[in-house]
Amino acid sequence: MTTTQNHNDLNRKAALASIAVAIMLVGMKAWAVISTGSTAMLGSLADTALDLIASLATLLGVWVAAQPDDQNHRFGHGKAEALAAMFQVVLISISAIGLAFRAIGQFFGGGKVAEAESGVIVSTIALAATFALLAYQRHVIRKTGSLAISTDNVHYKSDLFLNVAVIAALLLDTYAGIAGADAVFAFGIAIWLAWGAWGASQVAIEQLMDHEWPLEKRERFLQVVAQHPELRGLHDLRTRTSGNRDFVQFHVWVDGRMTVTQAHTVMDEIEDKLMAEFPGVEILIHPDPEGLVDEEAMGAENLLAPATDGTSPAILAQGAPITGTPAA
């Protein structure tokens, strides 16, 4: 099984595990809402119901993203994960707004919790199930880097705080006699959900907009390329991520007296080193004769040349001007 196939299989299993946990929790929390009349518990139920819908969207997203390239999608279907993540963001935002309005209405209307025991029991079970799911999701994310699973993981991290908040709200409202505690905690949950949606949306938008790799990853990439003795420089580096697949293209300067066959051999050797360091990355290399510079190109500077402070490679910051000229 190839690395990509193994990653796709892990992503599907993580999505299915998320769906199974969500189905169990929806049933339990629905019963708890009926038993307690708690708005905080209702918020927890709404969040879990949306988690179920979002997990279904995640499963669809990772399934579409795993489809092989075709005539109409030569770069694959990886952005389906980002679209699934954005769908989840919309659902979370709607849930947060609705819960906030419900909490405000309960606070000024003077509503109280009927009883707390069932809500506390359900929330405790939910905490245990969520801990187990988060541990498995973290394992999958470390292996695959899936955006859809990462966004799903954000939901369930918020569920930990949400369930603790529900338990606190029920205990304070029922046993401590603090009026409005349930509504205040419910409003806090709504704010937490909105904040989580904002953070998740930023990552998805970066992928949809073909944002460059993080600086550290680009630096490591250049360090691997710089190890080849035949290279005279590298320029016009472009990187992006789509789902769990990375794409990169760049130009290199080589000895202009090389034959096409010799240059092709150098490119193959560079690709082999990069594939070993960045499994599954898709690489496009364009060889240029040493000294050929397109001054109008955005990335015409030599990224392998020493920087002004003497370090190498000369990539100082994401999008920052890079100094240097093709090496002699």
Coordinates of C-alpha atoms in Angstrom, one line a residue:
M1 CA 0.0 0.0 0.0
T2 CA 1.4 3.4 -1.0
T3 CA 1.8 6.3 1.5
T4 CA -1.1 8.2 0.0
Q5 CA -3.4 5.1 0.1
N6 CA -2.5 4.5 3.7
H7 CA -3.2 8.1 4.6
N8 CA -6.6 8.0 2.8
D9 CA -7.5 4.8 4.7
L10 CA -6.6 6.3 8.1
N11 CA -8.6 9.5 7.3
R12 CA -11.7 7.4 6.5
K13 CA -11.3 5.4 9.7
A14 CA -11.0 8.6 11.7
A15 CA -14.1 10.0 10.1
L16 CA -16.1 6.8 10.8
A17 CA -15.0 6.8 14.4
S18 CA -16.1 10.5 14.7
I19 CA -19.5 9.6 13.3
A20 CA -20.0 6.6 15.6
V21 CA -19.2 8.7 18.7
A22 CA -21.4 11.6 17.5
I23 CA -24.4 9.2 17.0
M24 CA -24.0 7.8 20.5
L25 CA -23.8 11.2 22.1
V26 CA -26.7 12.7 20.2
G27 CA -29.0 10.1 21.6
M28 CA -27.8 10.4 25.2
K29 CA -27.8 14.2 25.2
A30 CA -31.3 14.4 23.7
W31 CA -32.6 12.3 26.6
A32 CA -30.7 14.6 29.0
V33 CA -32.2 17.7 27.5
I34 CA -35.7 16.3 28.0
S35 CA -34.9 15.3 31.6
T36 CA -33.1 18.5 32.7
G37 CA -34.6 21.3 30.6
S38 CA -31.1 22.9 30.6
T39 CA -30.1 25.4 28.0
A40 CA -26.5 24.6 28.5
M41 CA -27.3 20.9 27.8
L42 CA -29.3 22.0 24.8
G43 CA -26.3 23.8 23.5
S44 CA -24.2 20.7 24.1
L45 CA -26.8 18.7 22.1
A46 CA -26.9 21.2 19.3
D47 CA -23.1 21.1 19.1
T48 CA -23.0 17.3 19.0
A49 CA -25.7 17.2 16.4
L50 CA -23.7 19.6 14.3
D51 CA -20.6 17.4 15.0
L52 CA -22.5 14.5 13.5
I53 CA -23.4 16.4 10.4
A54 CA -19.9 17.8 10.2
S55 CA -18.4 14.3 10.6
L56 CA -20.5 13.1 7.7
A57 CA -19.2 16.0 5.7
T58 CA -15.7 15.1 6.7
L59 CA -16.2 11.5 5.6
L60 CA -17.5 12.8 2.2
G61 CA -14.6 15.2 2.0
V62 CA -11.9 12.7 2.7
W63 CA -13.5 10.2 0.3
V64 CA -13.6 12.7 -2.5
A65 CA -10.1 13.9 -1.7
A66 CA -8.9 10.3 -2.0
Q67 CA -10.1 9.9 -5.5
P68 CA -7.3 9.7 -8.1
D69 CA -6.5 12.4 -10.6
D70 CA -8.8 12.4 -13.6
Q71 CA -9.2 14.3 -16.9
N72 CA -11.0 17.2 -15.2
H73 CA -8.9 17.3 -12.0
R74 CA -5.3 16.8 -12.9
F75 CA -4.1 18.1 -9.5
G76 CA -6.4 15.6 -7.7
H77 CA -9.4 16.3 -5.5
G78 CA -7.6 17.4 -2.3
K79 CA -9.4 20.7 -1.9
A80 CA -12.6 18.7 -1.1
E81 CA -11.2 18.6 2.4
A82 CA -11.0 22.3 2.6
L83 CA -14.6 22.6 1.3
A84 CA -15.7 20.1 3.9
A85 CA -14.0 22.1 6.6
M86 CA -15.7 25.3 5.4
F87 CA -19.1 23.6 5.5
Q88 CA -18.3 22.6 9.2
V89 CA -17.4 26.2 9.9
V90 CA -20.8 27.4 8.6
L91 CA -22.6 24.9 10.8
I92 CA -20.7 25.8 13.9
S93 CA -21.3 29.5 13.3
I94 CA -25.1 29.0 13.0
S95 CA -25.1 26.8 16.1
A96 CA -23.2 29.5 18.1
I97 CA -25.6 32.3 17.0
G98 CA -28.7 30.2 17.8
L99 CA -27.4 29.1 21.2
A100 CA -26.4 32.7 22.2
F101 CA -30.0 34.0 21.5
R102 CA -31.5 31.1 23.5
A103 CA -29.1 31.7 26.4
I104 CA -30.0 35.5 26.5
G105 CA -33.7 34.6 26.4
Q106 CA -33.4 32.2 29.3
F107 CA -31.3 34.6 31.4
F108 CA -33.8 37.4 31.2
G109 CA -36.8 35.0 31.3
G110 CA -35.6 33.4 34.6
G111 CA -35.7 29.8 33.4
K112 CA -34.4 27.1 35.7
V113 CA -33.0 23.6 35.4
A114 CA -35.5 20.8 36.3
E115 CA -32.9 18.3 37.6
A116 CA -29.1 17.9 37.2
E117 CA -28.3 14.2 37.8
S118 CA -29.0 12.9 34.3
G119 CA -27.2 15.8 32.7
V120 CA -24.1 15.3 34.8
I121 CA -24.0 11.6 34.1
V122 CA -24.4 12.1 30.3
S123 CA -21.8 14.8 30.2
T124 CA -19.3 12.6 32.1
I125 CA -19.8 9.8 29.6
A126 CA -19.4 12.3 26.8
L127 CA -16.1 13.5 28.3
A128 CA -14.7 9.9 28.3
A129 CA -15.8 9.2 24.8
T130 CA -14.4 12.5 23.5
F131 CA -11.0 11.9 25.1
A132 CA -10.8 8.5 23.4
L133 CA -11.8 10.0 20.0
L134 CA -9.3 12.9 20.3
A135 CA -6.5 10.6 21.0
Y136 CA -7.2 8.5 17.9
Q137 CA -7.7 11.7 15.7
R138 CA -4.3 13.1 16.9
H139 CA -2.7 9.8 15.8
V140 CA -4.3 10.1 12.4
I141 CA -3.4 13.8 12.0
R142 CA 0.3 13.1 12.8
K143 CA 0.3 10.5 10.1
T144 CA -1.7 12.2 7.4
G145 CA -1.9 16.0 8.1
S146 CA -5.6 15.9 7.0
L147 CA -7.3 19.3 7.1
A148 CA -10.8 17.8 7.4
I149 CA -9.8 15.6 10.3
S150 CA -7.9 18.5 11.9
T151 CA -11.1 20.7 11.8
D152 CA -13.1 17.8 13.2
N153 CA -10.6 17.5 16.0
V154 CA -11.1 21.2 16.8
H155 CA -14.9 20.5 17.3
Y156 CA -14.2 17.7 19.7
K157 CA -11.6 19.6 21.6
S158 CA -14.3 22.3 22.2
D159 CA -16.6 19.5 23.4
L160 CA -14.3 18.8 26.3
F161 CA -14.7 22.3 27.6
L162 CA -18.4 22.3 26.6
N163 CA -19.1 19.2 28.7
V164 CA -17.2 20.5 31.7
A165 CA -19.2 23.8 31.3
V166 CA -22.5 21.9 31.2
I167 CA -21.6 20.0 34.4
A168 CA -20.6 23.2 36.2
A169 CA -23.8 25.0 35.0
L170 CA -26.1 22.2 36.2
L171 CA -24.4 21.9 39.6
L172 CA -24.4 25.7 40.2
D173 CA -28.0 26.2 39.0
T174 CA -29.4 23.2 40.9
Y175 CA -27.3 22.7 44.0
A176 CA -25.7 26.1 44.6
G177 CA -28.9 28.0 43.7
I178 CA -27.1 30.5 41.5
A179 CA -29.8 31.9 39.3
G180 CA -28.9 32.3 35.6
A181 CA -25.8 30.1 35.8
D182 CA -27.1 27.7 33.2
A183 CA -27.8 30.6 30.8
V184 CA -24.4 32.3 31.4
F185 CA -22.5 29.1 30.7
A186 CA -24.6 28.5 27.6
F187 CA -23.7 31.9 26.3
G188 CA -20.0 31.2 27.0
I189 CA -20.3 28.0 25.1
A190 CA -21.7 30.0 22.1
I191 CA -18.7 32.3 22.2
W192 CA -16.3 29.4 22.4
L193 CA -18.0 27.8 19.3
A194 CA -17.7 31.0 17.4
W195 CA -14.0 31.3 18.2
G196 CA -13.3 27.7 17.1
A197 CA -15.1 28.3 13.9
W198 CA -13.0 31.4 13.1
G199 CA -9.8 29.5 13.7
A200 CA -10.8 26.5 11.6
S201 CA -11.9 28.8 8.7
Q202 CA -8.4 30.4 8.5
V203 CA -6.7 27.1 7.7
A204 CA -9.3 26.1 5.2
I205 CA -9.1 29.5 3.4
E206 CA -5.3 29.2 3.2
Q207 CA -5.7 25.9 1.3
L208 CA -8.4 27.2 -1.0
M209 CA -6.3 30.2 -1.8
D210 CA -3.1 28.1 -2.4
H211 CA -1.2 29.7 0.4
E212 CA 2.6 29.0 0.4
W213 CA 4.0 26.4 2.8
P214 CA 5.1 27.5 6.3
L215 CA 8.5 29.1 6.4
E216 CA 10.1 26.2 8.3
K217 CA 8.9 23.6 5.7
R218 CA 10.2 25.7 2.8
E219 CA 13.6 26.1 4.5
R220 CA 13.9 22.4 5.0
F221 CA 12.9 21.8 1.4
L222 CA 15.7 24.2 0.2
Q223 CA 18.2 22.5 2.4
V224 CA 17.5 19.1 0.8
V225 CA 17.7 20.6 -2.7
A226 CA 21.0 22.4 -1.9
Q227 CA 22.7 19.1 -1.2
H228 CA 23.0 18.3 -4.9
P229 CA 26.5 19.3 -6.2
E230 CA 25.4 20.0 -9.8
L231 CA 23.0 22.8 -8.9
R232 CA 24.1 26.4 -9.5
G233 CA 21.0 27.9 -7.9
L234 CA 17.2 27.7 -7.5
H235 CA 14.6 30.3 -8.2
D236 CA 10.8 30.8 -8.8
L237 CA 9.9 28.4 -6.0
R238 CA 6.1 27.9 -5.6
T239 CA 4.5 25.6 -3.0
R240 CA 0.9 24.8 -2.0
T241 CA -1.0 22.1 -0.2
S242 CA -4.3 20.5 -1.3
G243 CA -5.9 18.2 1.3
N244 CA -3.1 15.8 2.4
R245 CA -1.1 16.3 -0.8
D246 CA 1.8 18.8 -1.3
F247 CA 2.7 20.4 -4.6
V248 CA 5.9 22.3 -5.5
Q249 CA 7.5 23.7 -8.6
F250 CA 10.7 25.5 -9.1
H251 CA 13.5 26.4 -11.6
V252 CA 17.1 25.4 -11.1
W253 CA 20.3 26.7 -12.7
V254 CA 22.6 24.0 -14.1
D255 CA 25.7 24.0 -16.3
G256 CA 24.5 25.2 -19.7
R257 CA 26.8 22.7 -21.4
M258 CA 24.9 19.7 -20.0
T259 CA 23.0 17.5 -22.5
V260 CA 19.2 17.1 -22.0
T261 CA 19.9 13.6 -20.8
Q262 CA 22.4 14.8 -18.2
A263 CA 20.1 17.5 -16.9
H264 CA 17.2 15.0 -16.7
T265 CA 19.4 12.7 -14.6
V266 CA 20.1 15.6 -12.2
M267 CA 16.4 16.4 -11.9
D268 CA 15.6 12.7 -11.2
E269 CA 18.2 12.7 -8.4
I270 CA 16.8 15.8 -6.9
E271 CA 13.3 14.4 -7.0
D272 CA 14.4 11.2 -5.3
K273 CA 16.0 13.1 -2.4
L274 CA 12.9 15.3 -2.0
M275 CA 10.5 12.3 -2.2
A276 CA 12.4 10.6 0.6
E277 CA 12.1 13.7 2.8
F278 CA 8.6 14.8 1.7
P279 CA 6.7 11.5 0.9
G280 CA 3.9 12.0 -1.6
V281 CA 4.9 15.5 -2.7
E282 CA 4.3 16.3 -6.4
I283 CA 7.3 18.0 -7.9
L284 CA 7.8 20.0 -11.1
I285 CA 11.3 21.1 -11.9
H286 CA 12.3 23.4 -14.8
P287 CA 16.1 23.4 -15.6
D288 CA 17.6 26.7 -16.8
P289 CA 21.2 27.2 -18.1
E290 CA 23.3 29.0 -15.5
G291 CA 23.1 32.8 -15.8
L292 CA 19.7 32.9 -17.4
V293 CA 17.5 35.3 -15.3
D294 CA 14.0 36.6 -15.9
E295 CA 14.3 39.9 -14.1
E296 CA 10.5 40.4 -14.3
A297 CA 9.7 37.1 -12.6
M298 CA 8.4 37.4 -9.0
G299 CA 10.9 34.8 -7.8
A300 CA 13.9 35.5 -10.0
E301 CA 16.3 35.6 -7.0
N302 CA 18.6 32.7 -6.2
L303 CA 17.2 31.0 -3.1
L304 CA 20.3 28.9 -2.6
A305 CA 22.6 32.0 -2.5
P306 CA 24.0 33.1 0.9
A307 CA 21.8 35.7 2.6
T308 CA 23.1 39.1 3.7
D309 CA 24.0 37.7 7.1
G310 CA 26.1 34.9 5.6
T311 CA 23.5 32.1 6.2
S312 CA 22.1 29.8 3.6
P313 CA 19.7 29.3 2.0
A314 CA 18.6 32.9 1.5
I315 CA 15.0 32.5 2.5
L316 CA 14.5 35.0 5.3
A317 CA 10.7 35.2 5.7
Q318 CA 7.5 34.2 4.0
G319 CA 7.1 36.5 1.0
A320 CA 10.1 38.7 2.0
P321 CA 12.6 39.9 -0.6
I322 CA 15.5 37.5 -1.1
T323 CA 19.0 38.7 -2.0
G324 CA 21.5 36.9 -4.1
T325 CA 22.5 36.2 -7.7
P326 CA 23.1 33.0 -9.5
A327 CA 26.3 31.4 -8.2
A328 CA 29.3 31.4 -10.4

